[in-house]
Coordinates of C-alpha atoms and ligand atoms in Angstrom, one line a residue:
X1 CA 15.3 -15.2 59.3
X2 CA 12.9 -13.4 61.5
X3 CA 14.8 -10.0 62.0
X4 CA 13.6 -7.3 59.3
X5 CA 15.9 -6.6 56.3
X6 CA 16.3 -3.5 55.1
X7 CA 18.3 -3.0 51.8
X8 CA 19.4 0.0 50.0
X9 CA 21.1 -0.1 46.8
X10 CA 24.3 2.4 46.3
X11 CA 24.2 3.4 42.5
X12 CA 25.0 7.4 42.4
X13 CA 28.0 6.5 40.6
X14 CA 28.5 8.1 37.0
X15 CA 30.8 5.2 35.8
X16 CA 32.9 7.0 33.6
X17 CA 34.8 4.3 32.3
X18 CA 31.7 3.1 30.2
X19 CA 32.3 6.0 28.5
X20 CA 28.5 6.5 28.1
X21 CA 25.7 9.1 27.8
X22 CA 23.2 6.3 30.1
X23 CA 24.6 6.0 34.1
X24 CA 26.7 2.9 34.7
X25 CA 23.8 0.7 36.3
X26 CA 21.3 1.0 33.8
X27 CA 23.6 -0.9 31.1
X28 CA 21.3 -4.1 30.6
X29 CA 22.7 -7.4 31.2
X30 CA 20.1 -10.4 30.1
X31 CA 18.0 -7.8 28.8
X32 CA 17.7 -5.8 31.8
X33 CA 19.5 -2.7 33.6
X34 CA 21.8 -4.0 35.9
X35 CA 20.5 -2.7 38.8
X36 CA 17.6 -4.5 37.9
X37 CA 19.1 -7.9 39.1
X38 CA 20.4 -6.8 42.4
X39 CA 17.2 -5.3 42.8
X40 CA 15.5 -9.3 42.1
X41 CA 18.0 -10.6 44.1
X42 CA 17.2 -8.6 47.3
X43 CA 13.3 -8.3 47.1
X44 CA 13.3 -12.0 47.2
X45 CA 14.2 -11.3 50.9
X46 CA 11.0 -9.5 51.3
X47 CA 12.9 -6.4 52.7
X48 CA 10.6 -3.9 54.6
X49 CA 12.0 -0.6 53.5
X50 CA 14.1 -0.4 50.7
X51 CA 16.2 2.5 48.3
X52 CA 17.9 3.8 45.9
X53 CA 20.8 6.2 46.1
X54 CA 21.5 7.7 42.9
X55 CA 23.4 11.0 41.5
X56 CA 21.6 14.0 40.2
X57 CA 20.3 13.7 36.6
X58 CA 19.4 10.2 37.1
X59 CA 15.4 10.1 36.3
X60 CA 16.1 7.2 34.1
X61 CA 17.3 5.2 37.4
X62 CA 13.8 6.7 39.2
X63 CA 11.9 4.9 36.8
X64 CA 13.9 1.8 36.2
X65 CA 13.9 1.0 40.0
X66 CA 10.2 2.0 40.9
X67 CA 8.4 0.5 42.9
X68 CA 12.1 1.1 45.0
X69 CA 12.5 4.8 46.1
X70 CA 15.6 6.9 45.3
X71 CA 17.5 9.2 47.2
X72 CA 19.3 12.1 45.6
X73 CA 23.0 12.0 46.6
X74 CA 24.0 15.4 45.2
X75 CA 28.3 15.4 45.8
X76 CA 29.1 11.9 45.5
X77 CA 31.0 12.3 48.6
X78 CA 31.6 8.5 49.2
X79 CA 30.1 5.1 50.0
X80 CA 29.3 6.5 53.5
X81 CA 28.2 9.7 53.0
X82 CA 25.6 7.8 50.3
X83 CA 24.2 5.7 53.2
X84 CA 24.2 9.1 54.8
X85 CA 21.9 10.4 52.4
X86 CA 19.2 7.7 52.7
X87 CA 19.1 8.7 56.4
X88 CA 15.3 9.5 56.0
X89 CA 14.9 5.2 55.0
X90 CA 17.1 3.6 57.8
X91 CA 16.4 6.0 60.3
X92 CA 14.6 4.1 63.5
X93 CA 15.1 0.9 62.3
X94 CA 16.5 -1.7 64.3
X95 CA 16.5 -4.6 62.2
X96 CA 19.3 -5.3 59.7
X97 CA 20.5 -3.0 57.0
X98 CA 21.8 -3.9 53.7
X99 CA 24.3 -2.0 51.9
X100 CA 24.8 -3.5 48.1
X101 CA 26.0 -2.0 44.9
X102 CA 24.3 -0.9 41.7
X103 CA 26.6 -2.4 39.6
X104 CA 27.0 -5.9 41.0
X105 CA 24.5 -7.7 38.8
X106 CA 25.6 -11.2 39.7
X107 CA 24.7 -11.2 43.4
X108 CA 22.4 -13.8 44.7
X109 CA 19.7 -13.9 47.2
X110 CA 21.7 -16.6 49.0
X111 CA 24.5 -14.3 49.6
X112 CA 22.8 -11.4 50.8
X113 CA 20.9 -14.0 52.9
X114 CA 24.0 -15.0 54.3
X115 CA 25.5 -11.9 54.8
X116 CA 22.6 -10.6 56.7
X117 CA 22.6 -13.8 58.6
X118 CA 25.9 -13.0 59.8
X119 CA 24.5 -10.4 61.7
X120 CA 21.3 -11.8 62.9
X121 CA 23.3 -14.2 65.6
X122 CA 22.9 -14.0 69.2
X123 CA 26.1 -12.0 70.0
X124 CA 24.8 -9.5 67.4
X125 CA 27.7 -7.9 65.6
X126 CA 27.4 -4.3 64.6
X127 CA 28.0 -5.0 60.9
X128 CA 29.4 -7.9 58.6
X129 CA 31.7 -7.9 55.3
X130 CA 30.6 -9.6 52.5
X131 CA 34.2 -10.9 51.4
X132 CA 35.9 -13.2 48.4
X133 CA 38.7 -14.5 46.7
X134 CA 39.8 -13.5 43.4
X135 CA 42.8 -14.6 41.4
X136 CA 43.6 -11.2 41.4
X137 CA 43.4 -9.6 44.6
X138 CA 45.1 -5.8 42.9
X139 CA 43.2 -3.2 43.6
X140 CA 41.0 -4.8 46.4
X141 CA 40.7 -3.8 49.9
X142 CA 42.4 -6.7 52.5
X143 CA 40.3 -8.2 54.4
X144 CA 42.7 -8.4 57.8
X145 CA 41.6 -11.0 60.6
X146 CA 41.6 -12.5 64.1
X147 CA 42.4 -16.0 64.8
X148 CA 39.1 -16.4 65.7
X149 CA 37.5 -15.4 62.9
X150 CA 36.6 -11.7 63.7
X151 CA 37.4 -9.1 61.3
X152 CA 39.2 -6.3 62.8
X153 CA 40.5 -3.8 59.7
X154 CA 39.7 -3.5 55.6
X155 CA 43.2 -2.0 54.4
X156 CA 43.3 -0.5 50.8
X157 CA 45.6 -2.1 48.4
X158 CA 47.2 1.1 48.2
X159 CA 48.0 1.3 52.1
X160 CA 49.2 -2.3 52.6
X161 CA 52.6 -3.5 53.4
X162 CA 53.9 -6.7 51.5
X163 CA 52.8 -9.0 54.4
X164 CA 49.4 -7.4 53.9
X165 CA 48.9 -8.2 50.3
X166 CA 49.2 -11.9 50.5
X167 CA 45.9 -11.9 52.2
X168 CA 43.6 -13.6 49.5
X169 CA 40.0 -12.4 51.5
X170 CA 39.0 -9.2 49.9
X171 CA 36.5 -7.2 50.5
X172 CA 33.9 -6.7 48.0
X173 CA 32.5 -4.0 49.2
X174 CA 28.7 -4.9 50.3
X175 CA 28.0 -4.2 54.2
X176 CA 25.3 -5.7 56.5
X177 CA 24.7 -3.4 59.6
X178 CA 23.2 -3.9 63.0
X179 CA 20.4 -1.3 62.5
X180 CA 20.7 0.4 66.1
X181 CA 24.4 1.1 65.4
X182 CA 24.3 2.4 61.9
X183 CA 23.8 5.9 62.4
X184 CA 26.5 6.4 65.7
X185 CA 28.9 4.7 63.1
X186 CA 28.0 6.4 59.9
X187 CA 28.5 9.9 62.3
X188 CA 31.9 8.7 63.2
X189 CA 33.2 7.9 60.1
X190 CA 35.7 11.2 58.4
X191 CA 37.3 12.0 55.2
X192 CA 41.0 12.0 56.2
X193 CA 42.1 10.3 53.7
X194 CA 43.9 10.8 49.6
X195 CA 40.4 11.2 47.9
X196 CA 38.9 13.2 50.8
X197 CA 35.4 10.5 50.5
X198 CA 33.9 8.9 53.4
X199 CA 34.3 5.2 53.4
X200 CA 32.1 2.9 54.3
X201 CA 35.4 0.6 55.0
X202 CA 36.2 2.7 58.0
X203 CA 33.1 1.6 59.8
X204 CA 35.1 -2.1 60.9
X205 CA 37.7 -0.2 62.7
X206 CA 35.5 2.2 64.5
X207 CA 33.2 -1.2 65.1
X208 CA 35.9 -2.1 67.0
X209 CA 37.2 0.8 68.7
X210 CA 33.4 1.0 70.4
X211 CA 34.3 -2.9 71.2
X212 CA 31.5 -3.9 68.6
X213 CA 31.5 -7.3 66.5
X214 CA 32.4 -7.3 63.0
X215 CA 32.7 -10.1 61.3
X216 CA 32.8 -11.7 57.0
X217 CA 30.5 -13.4 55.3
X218 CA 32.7 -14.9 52.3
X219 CA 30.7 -15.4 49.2
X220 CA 31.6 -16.6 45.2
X221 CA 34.1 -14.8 43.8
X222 CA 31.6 -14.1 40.5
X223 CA 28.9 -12.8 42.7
X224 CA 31.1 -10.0 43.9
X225 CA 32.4 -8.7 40.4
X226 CA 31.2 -5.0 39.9
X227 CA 30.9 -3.6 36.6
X228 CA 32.9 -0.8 35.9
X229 CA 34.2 -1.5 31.6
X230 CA 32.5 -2.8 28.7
X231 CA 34.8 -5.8 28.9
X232 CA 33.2 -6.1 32.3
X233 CA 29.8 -5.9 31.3
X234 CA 30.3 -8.7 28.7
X235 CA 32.0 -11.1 31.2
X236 CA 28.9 -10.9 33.6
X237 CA 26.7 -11.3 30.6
X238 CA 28.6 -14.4 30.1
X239 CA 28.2 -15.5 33.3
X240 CA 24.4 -14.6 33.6
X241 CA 23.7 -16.1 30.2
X242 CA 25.5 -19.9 31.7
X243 CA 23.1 -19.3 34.7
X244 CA 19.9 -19.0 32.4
X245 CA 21.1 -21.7 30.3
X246 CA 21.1 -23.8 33.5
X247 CA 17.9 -22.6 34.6
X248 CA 16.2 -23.6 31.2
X249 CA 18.1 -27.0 31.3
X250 CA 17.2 -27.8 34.9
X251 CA 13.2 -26.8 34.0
X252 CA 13.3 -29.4 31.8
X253 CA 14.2 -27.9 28.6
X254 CA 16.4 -29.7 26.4
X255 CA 19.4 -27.1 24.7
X256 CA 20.9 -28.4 21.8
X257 CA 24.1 -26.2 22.0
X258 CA 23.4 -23.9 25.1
X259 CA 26.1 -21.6 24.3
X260 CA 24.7 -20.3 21.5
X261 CA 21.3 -19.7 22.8
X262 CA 20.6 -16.3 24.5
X263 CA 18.0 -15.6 27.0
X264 CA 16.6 -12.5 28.8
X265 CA 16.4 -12.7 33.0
X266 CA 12.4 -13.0 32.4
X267 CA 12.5 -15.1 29.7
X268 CA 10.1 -18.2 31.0
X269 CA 10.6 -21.9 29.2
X270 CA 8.1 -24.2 29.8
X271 CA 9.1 -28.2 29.9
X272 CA 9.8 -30.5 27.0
X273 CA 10.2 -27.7 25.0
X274 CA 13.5 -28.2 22.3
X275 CA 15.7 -25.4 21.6
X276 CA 17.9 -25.4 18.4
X277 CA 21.5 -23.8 17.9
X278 CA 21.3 -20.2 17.4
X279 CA 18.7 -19.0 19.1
X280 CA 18.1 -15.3 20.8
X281 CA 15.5 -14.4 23.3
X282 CA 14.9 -10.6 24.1
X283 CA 12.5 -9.0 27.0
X284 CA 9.3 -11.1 27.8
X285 CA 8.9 -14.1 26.3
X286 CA 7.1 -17.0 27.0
X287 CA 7.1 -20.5 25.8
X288 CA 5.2 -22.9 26.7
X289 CA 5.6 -26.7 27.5
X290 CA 6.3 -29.2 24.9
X291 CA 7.1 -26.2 21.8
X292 CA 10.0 -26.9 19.4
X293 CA 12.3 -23.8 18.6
X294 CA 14.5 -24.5 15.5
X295 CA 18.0 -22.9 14.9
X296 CA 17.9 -19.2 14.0
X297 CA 15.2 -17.3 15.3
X298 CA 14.8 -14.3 17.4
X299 CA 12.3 -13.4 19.7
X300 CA 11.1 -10.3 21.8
X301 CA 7.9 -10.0 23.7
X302 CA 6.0 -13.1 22.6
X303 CA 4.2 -15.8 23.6
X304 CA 4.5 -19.4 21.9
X305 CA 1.9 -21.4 22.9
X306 CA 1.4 -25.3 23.9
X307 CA 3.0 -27.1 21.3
X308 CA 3.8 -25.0 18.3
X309 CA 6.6 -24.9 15.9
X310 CA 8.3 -22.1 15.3
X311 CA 12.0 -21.7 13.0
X312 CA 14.2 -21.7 11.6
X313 CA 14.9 -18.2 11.3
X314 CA 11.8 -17.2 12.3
X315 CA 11.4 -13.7 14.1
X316 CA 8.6 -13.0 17.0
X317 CA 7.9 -9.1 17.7
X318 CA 6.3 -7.7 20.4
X319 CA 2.8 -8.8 20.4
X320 CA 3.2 -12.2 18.7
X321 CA 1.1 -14.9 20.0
X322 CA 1.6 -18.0 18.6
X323 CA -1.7 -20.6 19.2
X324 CA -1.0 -24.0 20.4
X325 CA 0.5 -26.3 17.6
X326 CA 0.6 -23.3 15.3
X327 CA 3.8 -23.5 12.8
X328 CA 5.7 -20.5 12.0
X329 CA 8.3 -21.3 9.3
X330 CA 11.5 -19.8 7.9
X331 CA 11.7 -16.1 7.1
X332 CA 8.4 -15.8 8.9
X333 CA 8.0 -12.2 10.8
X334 CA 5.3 -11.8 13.4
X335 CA 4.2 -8.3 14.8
X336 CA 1.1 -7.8 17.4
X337 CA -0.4 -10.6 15.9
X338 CA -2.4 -13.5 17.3
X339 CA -1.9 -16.8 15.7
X340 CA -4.9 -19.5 16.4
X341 CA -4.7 -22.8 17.2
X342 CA -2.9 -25.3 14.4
X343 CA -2.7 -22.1 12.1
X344 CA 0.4 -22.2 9.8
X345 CA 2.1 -19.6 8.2
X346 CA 5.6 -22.1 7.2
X347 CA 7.5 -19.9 4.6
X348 CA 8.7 -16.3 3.6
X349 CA 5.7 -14.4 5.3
X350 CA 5.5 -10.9 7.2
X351 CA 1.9 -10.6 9.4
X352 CA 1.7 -7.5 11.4
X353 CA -1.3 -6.9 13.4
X354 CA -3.7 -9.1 12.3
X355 CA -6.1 -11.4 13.9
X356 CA -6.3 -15.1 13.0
X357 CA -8.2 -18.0 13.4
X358 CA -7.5 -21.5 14.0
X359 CA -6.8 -24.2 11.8
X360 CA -5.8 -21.8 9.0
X361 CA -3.1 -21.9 6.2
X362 CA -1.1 -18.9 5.9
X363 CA 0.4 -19.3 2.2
X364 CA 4.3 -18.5 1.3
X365 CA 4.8 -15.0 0.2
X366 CA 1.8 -13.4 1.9
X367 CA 1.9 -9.7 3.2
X368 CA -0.7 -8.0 5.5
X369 CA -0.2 -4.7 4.1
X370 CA -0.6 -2.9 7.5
X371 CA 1.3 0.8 6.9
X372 CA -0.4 3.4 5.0
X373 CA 1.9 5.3 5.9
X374 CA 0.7 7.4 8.6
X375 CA -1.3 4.7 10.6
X376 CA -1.4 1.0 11.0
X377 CA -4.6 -0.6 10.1
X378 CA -5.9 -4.2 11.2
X379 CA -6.3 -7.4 9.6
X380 CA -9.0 -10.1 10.3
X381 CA -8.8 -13.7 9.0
X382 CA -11.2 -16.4 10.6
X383 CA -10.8 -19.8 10.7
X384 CA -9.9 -22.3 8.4
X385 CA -8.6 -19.9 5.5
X386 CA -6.6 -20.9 2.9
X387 CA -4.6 -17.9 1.8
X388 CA -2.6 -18.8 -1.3
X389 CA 0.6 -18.0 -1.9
X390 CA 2.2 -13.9 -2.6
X391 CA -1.5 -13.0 -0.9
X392 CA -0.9 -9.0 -0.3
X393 CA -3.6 -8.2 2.7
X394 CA -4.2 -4.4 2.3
X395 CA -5.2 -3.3 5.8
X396 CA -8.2 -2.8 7.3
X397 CA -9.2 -6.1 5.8
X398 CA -11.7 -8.8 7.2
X399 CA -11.5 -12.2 5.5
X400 CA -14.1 -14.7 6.4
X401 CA -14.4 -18.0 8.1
X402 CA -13.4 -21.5 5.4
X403 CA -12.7 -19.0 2.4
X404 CA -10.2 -19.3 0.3
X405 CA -8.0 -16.5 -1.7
X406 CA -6.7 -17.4 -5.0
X407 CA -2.3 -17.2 -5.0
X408 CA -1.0 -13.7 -6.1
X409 CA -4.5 -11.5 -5.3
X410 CA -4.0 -8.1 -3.7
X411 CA -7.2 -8.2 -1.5
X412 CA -8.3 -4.9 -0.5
X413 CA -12.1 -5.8 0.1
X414 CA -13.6 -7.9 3.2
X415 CA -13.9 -11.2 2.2
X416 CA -16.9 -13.5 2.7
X417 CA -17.1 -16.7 4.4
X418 CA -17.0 -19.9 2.4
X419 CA -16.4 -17.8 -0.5
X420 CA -13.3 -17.7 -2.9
X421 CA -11.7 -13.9 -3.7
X422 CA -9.7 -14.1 -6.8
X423 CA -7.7 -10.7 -8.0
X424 CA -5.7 -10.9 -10.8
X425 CA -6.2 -10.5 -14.4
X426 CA -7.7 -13.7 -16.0
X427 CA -4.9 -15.6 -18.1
X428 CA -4.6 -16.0 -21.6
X429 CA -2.7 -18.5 -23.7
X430 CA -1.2 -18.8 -27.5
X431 CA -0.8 -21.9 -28.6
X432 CA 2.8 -22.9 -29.9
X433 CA 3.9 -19.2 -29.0
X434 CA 6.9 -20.6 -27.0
X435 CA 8.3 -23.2 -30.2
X436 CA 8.2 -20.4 -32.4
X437 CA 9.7 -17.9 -30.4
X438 CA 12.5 -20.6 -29.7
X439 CA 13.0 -20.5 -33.3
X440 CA 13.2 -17.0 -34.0
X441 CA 16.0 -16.6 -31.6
X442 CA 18.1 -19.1 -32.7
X443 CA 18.0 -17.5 -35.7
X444 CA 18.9 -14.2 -34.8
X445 CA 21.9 -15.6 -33.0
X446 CA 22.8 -17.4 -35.8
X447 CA 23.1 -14.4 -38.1
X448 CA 24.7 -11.9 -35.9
X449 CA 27.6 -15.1 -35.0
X450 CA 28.5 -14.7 -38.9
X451 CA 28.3 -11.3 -38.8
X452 CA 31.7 -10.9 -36.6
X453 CA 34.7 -10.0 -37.2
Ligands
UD1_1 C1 35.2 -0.3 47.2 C2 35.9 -0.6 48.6 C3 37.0 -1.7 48.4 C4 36.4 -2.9 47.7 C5 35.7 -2.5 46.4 C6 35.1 -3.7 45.7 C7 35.8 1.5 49.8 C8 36.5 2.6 50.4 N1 36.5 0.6 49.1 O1 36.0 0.4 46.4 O2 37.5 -2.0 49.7 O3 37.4 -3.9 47.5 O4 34.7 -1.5 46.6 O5 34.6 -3.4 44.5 O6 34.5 1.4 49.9 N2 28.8 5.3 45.4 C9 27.8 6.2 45.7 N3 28.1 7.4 46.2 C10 29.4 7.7 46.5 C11 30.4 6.8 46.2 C12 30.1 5.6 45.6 O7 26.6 5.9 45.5 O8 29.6 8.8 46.9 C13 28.4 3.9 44.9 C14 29.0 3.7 43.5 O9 28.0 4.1 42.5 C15 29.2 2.2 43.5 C16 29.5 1.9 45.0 O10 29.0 3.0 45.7 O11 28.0 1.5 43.1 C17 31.0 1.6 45.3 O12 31.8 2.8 45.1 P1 33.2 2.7 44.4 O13 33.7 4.1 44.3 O14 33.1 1.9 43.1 O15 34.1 1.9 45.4 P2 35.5 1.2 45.0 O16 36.6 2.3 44.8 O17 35.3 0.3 43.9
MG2 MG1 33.9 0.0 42.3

């Protein structure tokens, strides 16, 4: 497409019936605020002025959306009066202008490619529809054409006759406009009507009063489903969660029971990389190629390198950076923590900021004591350590290069490399303590046996 796109997002809604302190388009789906996705989906068309509309007390929107400006719409007067409000964006241009919603997180670049293409012909058509075809057209403006195609009315559910409601093409509510004849129909659009708003639908008949073009673009019926309910929300997670799946699956990953695995929209898998049952992935996670992820584990802001191993029921916090073949193990929890390469930490272990090395052995049981507190504190442990196993790390702690630490030691003191840090108290032994003790008991259980009644 060589016309300019310009897109601006309508989200000024309160969405009430989310019954929720946060606006309506910053519920996340995939781990991130819906508006977030439309958003993706239009910047992939490299639009070259963009907004926001939002409603007053919506700071959280500014700074989900930025780079994308918003636009304070103070009265939410309607779908038109929003575009209204963005005058200062559109105003001059004479490309094409997008309309979209906030809270339609399952549109796709394709569709706003071809809605805008709808416009961008020859003939030129002062605006285009996006329309669809749900099972259940209640509720839905009609989408009422010509024979040949043109669209010459949107009726209201509520204003339709019986003849009117068999039409299946509904509109879904986002609007591609010739850019030259926004503003002379946004200015001729009123607010006779039950709610008093200014709808954007009116725009196709006044198109065609002026004897402009308006035609449909007629996309998926999913792409079109706003988000106004909980119950909503879940069904697009649903949906967004089969296309991520996909994505995975068609990068090369192998899934071995997609639905239960969850990804974020950023997540990124790399190829030959094996995915067990069970498996969540929050904001900002990498894996790269050829890594094995087994059943129950949960991720957030991680990186697994080339290779590794990590599961089951392992857990990845923000800041974990597993080295390439490094194996994390079961009941393993990782916090701002580089792993090195080949490093293994396999059972029952918690390392929170710590630094370490490559080719080392992370024992079961071991701690980095990293909360005093008040502050966290670093720890340091080169290469080719062998921690044994219930090894408490009190933080800030260096352990050297090839040293070893004896099972059960609470090292507070930097440890040397090569050397071998043993704290605990030394053992002592009596000799045929257990026999005799084995005796006495059996005696005294003996006795108090005859003793009842
Ligand atoms: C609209 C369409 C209807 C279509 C349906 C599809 C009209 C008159 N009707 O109805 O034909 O079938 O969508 O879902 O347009 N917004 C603002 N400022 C406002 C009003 C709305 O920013 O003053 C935003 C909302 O936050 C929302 C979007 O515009 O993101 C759509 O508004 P909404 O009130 O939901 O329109 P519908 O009644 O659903
Ligand atoms: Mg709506």
């Amino acid at each position: 497409m060589t016309t300019e796109i310009l897109c601006l997002v309508l989200a000024a809604g309160k969405g009430t019936r989310m019954r929720s302190a946060s606006p309506k388009v910053m519920h996340p789906v995939a781990g991130q605020p819906m508006v977030a996705h439309v958003l993706a989906a239009a910047d992939a068309l490299a639009p070259v002025r963009r907004g926001v509309v939002i409603g007053p007390d919506m700071e959280v929107v500014t700074q989900a959306v930025a780079p994308w400006p918003t636009v304070v719409q103070q009265h939410q007067a309607g779908t038109a009066d929003a575009l209204k409000t963005a005058r200062g964006i559109w105003a001059g241009f004479d490309g094409i202008v997008l309309a979209v919603y906030g809270d339609t997180p399952l549109i796709t670049t394709a569709t706003l490619k071809a809605l805008a293409a709808a416009v961008d012909q020859p003939d030129r058509p002062a605006l285009a529809v996006l329309g669809f075809r749900p099972d259940d057209t209640t509720g839905y403006g009609r989408l009422v054409l010509t024979q040949d195609g043109h669209l010459t009315a949107i009726v209201e559910h509520a204003d339709a006759d019986a003849d009117m409601r068999r039409i299946g093409l509904c509109n879904a509510g986002m609007m591609a406009f010739d850019g030259r004849r926004l503003g002379e129909l946004l200015d001729a659009i009123g607010n006779d009507n039950a709610k008093g708003e200014y709808y954007l639908t009116d725009a196709v008949a006044i198109a065609r009063a002026k004897g402009y073009g308006a035609v449909v673009a007629e996309g998926p019926v999913e792409e079109a489903m706003g988000i106004n309910t909980r119950a909503e929300l879940a069904k697009a997670e649903a949906v967004m969660q089969g296309r991520l799946r996909d994505r995975a699956m068609n990068g090369g990953a192998t899934l071995i029971d997609p639905a239960t695995v969850y990804f974020s929209a950023d997540t990124v898998v790399g190829r030959d990389v094996t995915i067990g049952p069970n498996v969540v992935f929050g904001p900002r996670v990498v894996v790269e190629d050829e890594v094995e992820i087994l059943s129950f584990c949960h991720f957030t802001d991680a990186v697994i390198r080339k290779g590794a191993i990590v599961g089951p029921f392992a857990r990845l916090r923000p800041g974990a950076d597993i080295g390439p073949g490094a194996h994390i193990g079961n009941f393993v929890e990782v916090k701002n923590t580089t792993i090195g390469k080949g490093s293994k930490a396999n059972h029952l272990t918690y390392l929170g900021d710590a630094r370490i090395g490559a080719g080392t052995n992370v024992g079961a049981g071991t701690i980095t004591c990293n909360y005093d507190g008040y502050l966290k504190h670093l720890t340091q442990i080169g290469d080719e350590v062998f921690i044994g196993s219930n090894t408490s790390l009190v933080a800030p702690v260096t352990v050297g290069d090839r040293s070893n630490i004896a099972a059960g030691s609470v090292i507070t003191r930097d440890v040397a490399e090569d050397a071998l840090a043993i704290e605990r108290a030394d053992q002592t032994q009596r000799p045929g303590w257990a026999k005799d003790y084995r005796a006495r008991k059996a005696a005294e259980k003996a006795a108090r046996a005859k003793t009842k009644p």
